[in-house]
Structure formats: C-alpha cells, structure tokens
Coordinates of C-alpha atoms and ligand atoms in Angstrom, one line a residue:
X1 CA -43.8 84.8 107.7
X2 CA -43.8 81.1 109.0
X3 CA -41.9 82.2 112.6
X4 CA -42.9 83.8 115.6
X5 CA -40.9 86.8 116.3
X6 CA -41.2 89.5 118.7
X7 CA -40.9 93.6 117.2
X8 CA -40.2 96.5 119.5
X9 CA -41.4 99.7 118.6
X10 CA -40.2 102.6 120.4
X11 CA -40.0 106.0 120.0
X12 CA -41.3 109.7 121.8
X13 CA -44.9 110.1 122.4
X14 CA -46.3 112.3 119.7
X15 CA -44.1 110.2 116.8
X16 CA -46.6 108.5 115.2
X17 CA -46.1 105.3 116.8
X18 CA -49.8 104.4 117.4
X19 CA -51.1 105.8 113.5
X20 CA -48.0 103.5 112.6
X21 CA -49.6 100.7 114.1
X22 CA -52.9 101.1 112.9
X23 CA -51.9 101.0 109.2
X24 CA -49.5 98.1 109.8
X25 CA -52.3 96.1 111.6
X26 CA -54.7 97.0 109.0
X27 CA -52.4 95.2 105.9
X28 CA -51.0 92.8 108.0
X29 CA -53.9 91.3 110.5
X30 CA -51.6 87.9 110.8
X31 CA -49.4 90.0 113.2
X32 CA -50.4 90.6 116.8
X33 CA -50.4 93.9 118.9
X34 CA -49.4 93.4 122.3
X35 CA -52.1 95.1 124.2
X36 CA -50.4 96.8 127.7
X37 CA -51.5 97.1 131.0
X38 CA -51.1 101.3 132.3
X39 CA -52.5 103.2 135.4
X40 CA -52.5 105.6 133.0
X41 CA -56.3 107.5 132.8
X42 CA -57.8 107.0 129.5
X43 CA -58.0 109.1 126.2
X44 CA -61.0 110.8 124.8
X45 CA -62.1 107.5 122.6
X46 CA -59.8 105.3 123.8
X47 CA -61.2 101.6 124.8
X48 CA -60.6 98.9 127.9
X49 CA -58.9 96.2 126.1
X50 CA -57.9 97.2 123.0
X51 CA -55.9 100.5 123.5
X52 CA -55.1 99.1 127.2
X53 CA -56.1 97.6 130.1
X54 CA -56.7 100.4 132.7
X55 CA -55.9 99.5 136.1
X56 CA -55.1 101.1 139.5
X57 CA -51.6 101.3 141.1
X58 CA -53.0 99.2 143.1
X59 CA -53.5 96.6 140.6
X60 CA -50.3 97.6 138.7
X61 CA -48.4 96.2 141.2
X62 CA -49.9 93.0 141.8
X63 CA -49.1 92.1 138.5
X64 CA -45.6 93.3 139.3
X65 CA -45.4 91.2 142.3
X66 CA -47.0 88.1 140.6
X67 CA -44.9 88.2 137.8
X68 CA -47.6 88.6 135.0
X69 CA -45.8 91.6 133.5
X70 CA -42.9 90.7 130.8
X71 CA -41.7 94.4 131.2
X72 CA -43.4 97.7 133.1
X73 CA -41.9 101.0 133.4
X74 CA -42.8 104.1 134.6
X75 CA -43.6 106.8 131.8
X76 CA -45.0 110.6 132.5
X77 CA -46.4 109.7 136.3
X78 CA -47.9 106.5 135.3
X79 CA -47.2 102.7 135.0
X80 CA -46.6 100.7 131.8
X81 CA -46.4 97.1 131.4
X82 CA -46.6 94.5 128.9
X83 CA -49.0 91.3 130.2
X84 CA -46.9 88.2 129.6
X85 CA -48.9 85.2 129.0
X86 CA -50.5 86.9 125.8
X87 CA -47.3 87.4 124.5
X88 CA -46.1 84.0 125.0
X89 CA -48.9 82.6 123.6
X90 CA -48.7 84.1 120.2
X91 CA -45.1 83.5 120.5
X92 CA -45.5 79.7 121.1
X93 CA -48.5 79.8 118.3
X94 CA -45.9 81.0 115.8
X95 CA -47.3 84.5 115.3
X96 CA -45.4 87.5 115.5
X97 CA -46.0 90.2 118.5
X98 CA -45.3 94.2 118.1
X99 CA -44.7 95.2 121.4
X100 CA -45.2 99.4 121.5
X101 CA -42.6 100.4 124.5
X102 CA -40.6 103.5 125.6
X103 CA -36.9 103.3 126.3
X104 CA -37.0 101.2 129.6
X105 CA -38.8 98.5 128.1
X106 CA -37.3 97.9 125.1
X107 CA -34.1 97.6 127.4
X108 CA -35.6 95.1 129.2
X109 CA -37.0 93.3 126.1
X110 CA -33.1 93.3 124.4
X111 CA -32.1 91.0 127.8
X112 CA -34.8 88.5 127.5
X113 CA -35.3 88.4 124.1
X114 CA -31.7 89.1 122.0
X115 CA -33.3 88.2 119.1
X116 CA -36.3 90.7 119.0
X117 CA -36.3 93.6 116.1
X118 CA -36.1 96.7 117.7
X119 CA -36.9 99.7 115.9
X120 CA -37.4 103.6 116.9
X121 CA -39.3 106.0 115.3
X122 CA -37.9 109.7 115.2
X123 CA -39.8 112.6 114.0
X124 CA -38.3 115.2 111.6
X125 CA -37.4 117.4 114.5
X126 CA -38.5 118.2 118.2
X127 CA -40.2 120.9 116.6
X128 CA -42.4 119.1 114.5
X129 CA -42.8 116.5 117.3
X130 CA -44.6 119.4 119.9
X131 CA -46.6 120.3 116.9
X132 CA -48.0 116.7 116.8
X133 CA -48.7 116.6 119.8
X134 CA -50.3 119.5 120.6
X135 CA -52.3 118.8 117.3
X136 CA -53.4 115.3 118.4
X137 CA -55.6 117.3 121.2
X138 CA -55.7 114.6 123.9
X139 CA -53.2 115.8 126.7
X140 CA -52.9 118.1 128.8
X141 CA -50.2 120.9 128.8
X142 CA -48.7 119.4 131.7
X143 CA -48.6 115.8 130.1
X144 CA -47.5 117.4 126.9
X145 CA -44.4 119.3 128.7
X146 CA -43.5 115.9 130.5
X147 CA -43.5 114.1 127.4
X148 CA -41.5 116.1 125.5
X149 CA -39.2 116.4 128.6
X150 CA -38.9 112.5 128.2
X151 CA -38.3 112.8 124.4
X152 CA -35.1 114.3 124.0
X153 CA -33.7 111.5 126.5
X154 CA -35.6 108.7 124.6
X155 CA -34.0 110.6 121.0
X156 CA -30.5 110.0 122.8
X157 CA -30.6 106.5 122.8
X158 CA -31.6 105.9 119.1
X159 CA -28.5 104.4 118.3
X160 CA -28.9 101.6 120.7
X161 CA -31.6 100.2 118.2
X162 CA -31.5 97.7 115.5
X163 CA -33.0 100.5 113.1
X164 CA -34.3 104.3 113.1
X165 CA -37.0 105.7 110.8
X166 CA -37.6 109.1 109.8
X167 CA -41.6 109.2 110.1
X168 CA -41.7 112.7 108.1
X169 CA -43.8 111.0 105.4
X170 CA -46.0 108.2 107.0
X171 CA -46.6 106.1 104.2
X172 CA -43.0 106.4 103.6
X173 CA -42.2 105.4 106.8
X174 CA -44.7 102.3 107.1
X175 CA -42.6 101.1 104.2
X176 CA -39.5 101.3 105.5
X177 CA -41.0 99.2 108.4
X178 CA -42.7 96.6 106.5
X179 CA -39.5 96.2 104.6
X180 CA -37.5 95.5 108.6
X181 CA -40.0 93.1 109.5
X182 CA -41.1 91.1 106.3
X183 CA -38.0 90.9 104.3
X184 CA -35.9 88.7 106.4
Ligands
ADP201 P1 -47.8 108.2 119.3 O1 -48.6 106.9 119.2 O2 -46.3 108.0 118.9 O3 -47.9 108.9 120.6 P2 -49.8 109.2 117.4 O4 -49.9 108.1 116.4 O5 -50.9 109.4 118.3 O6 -48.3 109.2 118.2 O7 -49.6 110.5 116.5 C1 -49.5 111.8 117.1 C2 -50.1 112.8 116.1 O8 -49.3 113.0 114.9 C3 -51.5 112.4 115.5 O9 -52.4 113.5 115.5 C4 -51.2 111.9 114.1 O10 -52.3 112.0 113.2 C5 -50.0 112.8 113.7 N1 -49.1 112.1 112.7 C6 -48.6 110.9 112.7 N2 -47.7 110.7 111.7 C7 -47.6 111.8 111.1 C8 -46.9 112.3 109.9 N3 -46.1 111.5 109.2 N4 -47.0 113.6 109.5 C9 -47.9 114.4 110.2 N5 -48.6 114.1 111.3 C10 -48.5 112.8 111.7
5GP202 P1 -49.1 106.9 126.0 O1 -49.5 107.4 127.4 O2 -48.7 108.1 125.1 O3 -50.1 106.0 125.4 O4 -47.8 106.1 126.2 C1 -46.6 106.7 126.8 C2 -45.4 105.8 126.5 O5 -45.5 104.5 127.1 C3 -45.2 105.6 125.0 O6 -43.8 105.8 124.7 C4 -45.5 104.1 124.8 O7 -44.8 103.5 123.8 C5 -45.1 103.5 126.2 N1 -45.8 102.3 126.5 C6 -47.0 101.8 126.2 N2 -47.2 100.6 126.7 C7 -46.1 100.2 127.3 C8 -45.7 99.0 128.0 O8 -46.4 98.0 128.1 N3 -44.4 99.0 128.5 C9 -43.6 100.1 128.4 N4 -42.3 99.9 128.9 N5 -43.9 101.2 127.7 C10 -45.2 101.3 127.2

C-alpha cells in the first residue's frame, strides 16, 4: 500500500473490535492505530498511551474547545475522541490510520473524510454478543447493560457502512478485513 488512507472500524462493544485489531496490527505493523483520548476509567491491564490516553472531563473538553479532537462522542457515560494532529500526520506521511469509533464518530468521519473505508463488525447475534462480554470480565453489570443498550442502536445502522463482517469465526473475519483494506 503506497497511499495514506484513513479505516473506520465500528461496531458494539463486546464484537471483537479490539482482538481484531491486535491481529491486524500484528501482520500488518506499516498501518497505524489511532490511539483515542476517553474520560473513560481504565481496564484491568489496560495502559496510558497505548490503549488511550486517560483524561478528566475536565481535560476532555479542552481539547474540544481547542480543537485538537478530529471527532469525540459520548459513549456509556464517558467521552471519546480521536486526537487530530496524530492522525494527520500519518496521513500526510503516507501511512494508513484505523480509527476504532462507535456510531457518532464514524458519522462525523464520513463528512470530513468521504473517502475513508468504513467498516462494522457484527456479532453472530446479540446473544452471543452479551456472552462476550460478560466473558471478557472487565465491566461492570451496569457498563455491560449500557453497552448492550447502545448495541442494538449501533446494529441499526449497519447498512450505512461501506461493509459488514460477521466476526463468528475471527480468523475468518480478519480475512475478510484484510481483503477490504489491502485489495484495492
Ligand atoms: P471490543 O473491542 O469490540 O469491545 P473485544 O476484542 O474486547 O471486543 O472482545 C470481547 C470478547 O470477545 C473478548 O473476550 C474476546 O476474546 C472475545 N472474542 C473476540 N472475537 C471472538 C470470536 N470470533 N469468537 C469468540 N469470542 C471472541
Ligand atoms: P470501550 O469503553 O469499550 O473501550 O469503548 C466504547 C466505545 O467507544 C467503542 O464502541 C469504541 O469503538 C468507541 N471509541 C473508542 N475510541 C473512540 C473515539 O476516539 N471516538 C469515538 N467516537 N468512539 C470511540
């Protein structure tokens, strides 16, 4: 891949979005991860600056104010936001970005950038979504129930995406996104 290009990956907490990533990082370091800003507290394991950059509202909305944030929305009770000058500067270095976003975002992303590859993950069912997860151990019930609240609204608007992959089988899946991103 010689050209920058920006990918949106979207789809309802619990998907696989972020195991996804990992793999796709893994066989294809060249690409970049857009690393966001939330206000969001973090995971069990998760790290400042490479899973995000935990700030306070406080903070959040500087960045809003100041225009550092390419997108932000608020997911679950918390802010999310995508830092911009990152972005463009992979961008401008001829690297492609994945930008991990819910709903909101990637809406915002489809007016500035037209020309972005938006994809959404869906799961095999909701079912097998509240099984994931509950199984990935790292929210709370409350958190859960929100997020799967969110998920049927963020399911509705599959269609409004480029593509939508089935992550049933995950290596199946991260084929059927390498294949999106790499063969054209
Ligand atoms: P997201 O980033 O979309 O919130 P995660 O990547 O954290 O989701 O995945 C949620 C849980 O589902 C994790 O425990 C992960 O191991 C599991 N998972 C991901 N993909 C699959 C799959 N294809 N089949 C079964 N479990 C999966
Ligand atoms: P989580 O709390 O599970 O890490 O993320 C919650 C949701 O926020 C997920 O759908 C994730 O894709 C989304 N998200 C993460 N970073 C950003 C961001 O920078 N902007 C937007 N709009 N959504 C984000």
């Amino acid at each position: 891949m010689d050209k920058g290009r920006l990918i949106v990956l979207t789809g309802p907490s619990g998907v696989g979005k972020g195991t996804i990533l990992r793999s796709l990082l893994e066989k294809h370091p060249e690409v970049h991860l857009s690393v966001s800003a939330t206000t969001r507290q973090p995971r069990q394991g998760e790290k400042e600056g490479q899973d995000y950059y935990f700030v306070s509202r406080q903070q959040f909305e500087k960045m809003v104010a100041e225009g550092e944030l390419l997108e932000w929305a608020e997911y679950a009770g918390n802010y999310y936001g995508t830092p911009r000058r990152a972005v463009e500067k992979q961008i401008e270095a001829r690297r492609s970005v994945i930008l991990e976003l819910e709903v909101v975002g990637a809406r915002t992303i489809k007016e500035t950038f037209p020309d972005a590859l938006r994809l959404f993950i869906l799961p095999p069912s909701v079912k097998e979504l509240e099984k994931r997860l509950r199984g990935r151990g790292k929210d709370s019930e409350a958190a859960i129930a929100k997020r799967l609240q969110r998920s049927l609204e963020e399911i509705a608007a599959k269609d409004e995406f480029d593509l939508a992959i089935v992550n049933e089988n995950l290596e199946t899946a991260i084929k059927e996104i390498e294949t999106a991103i790499f063969s054209n």
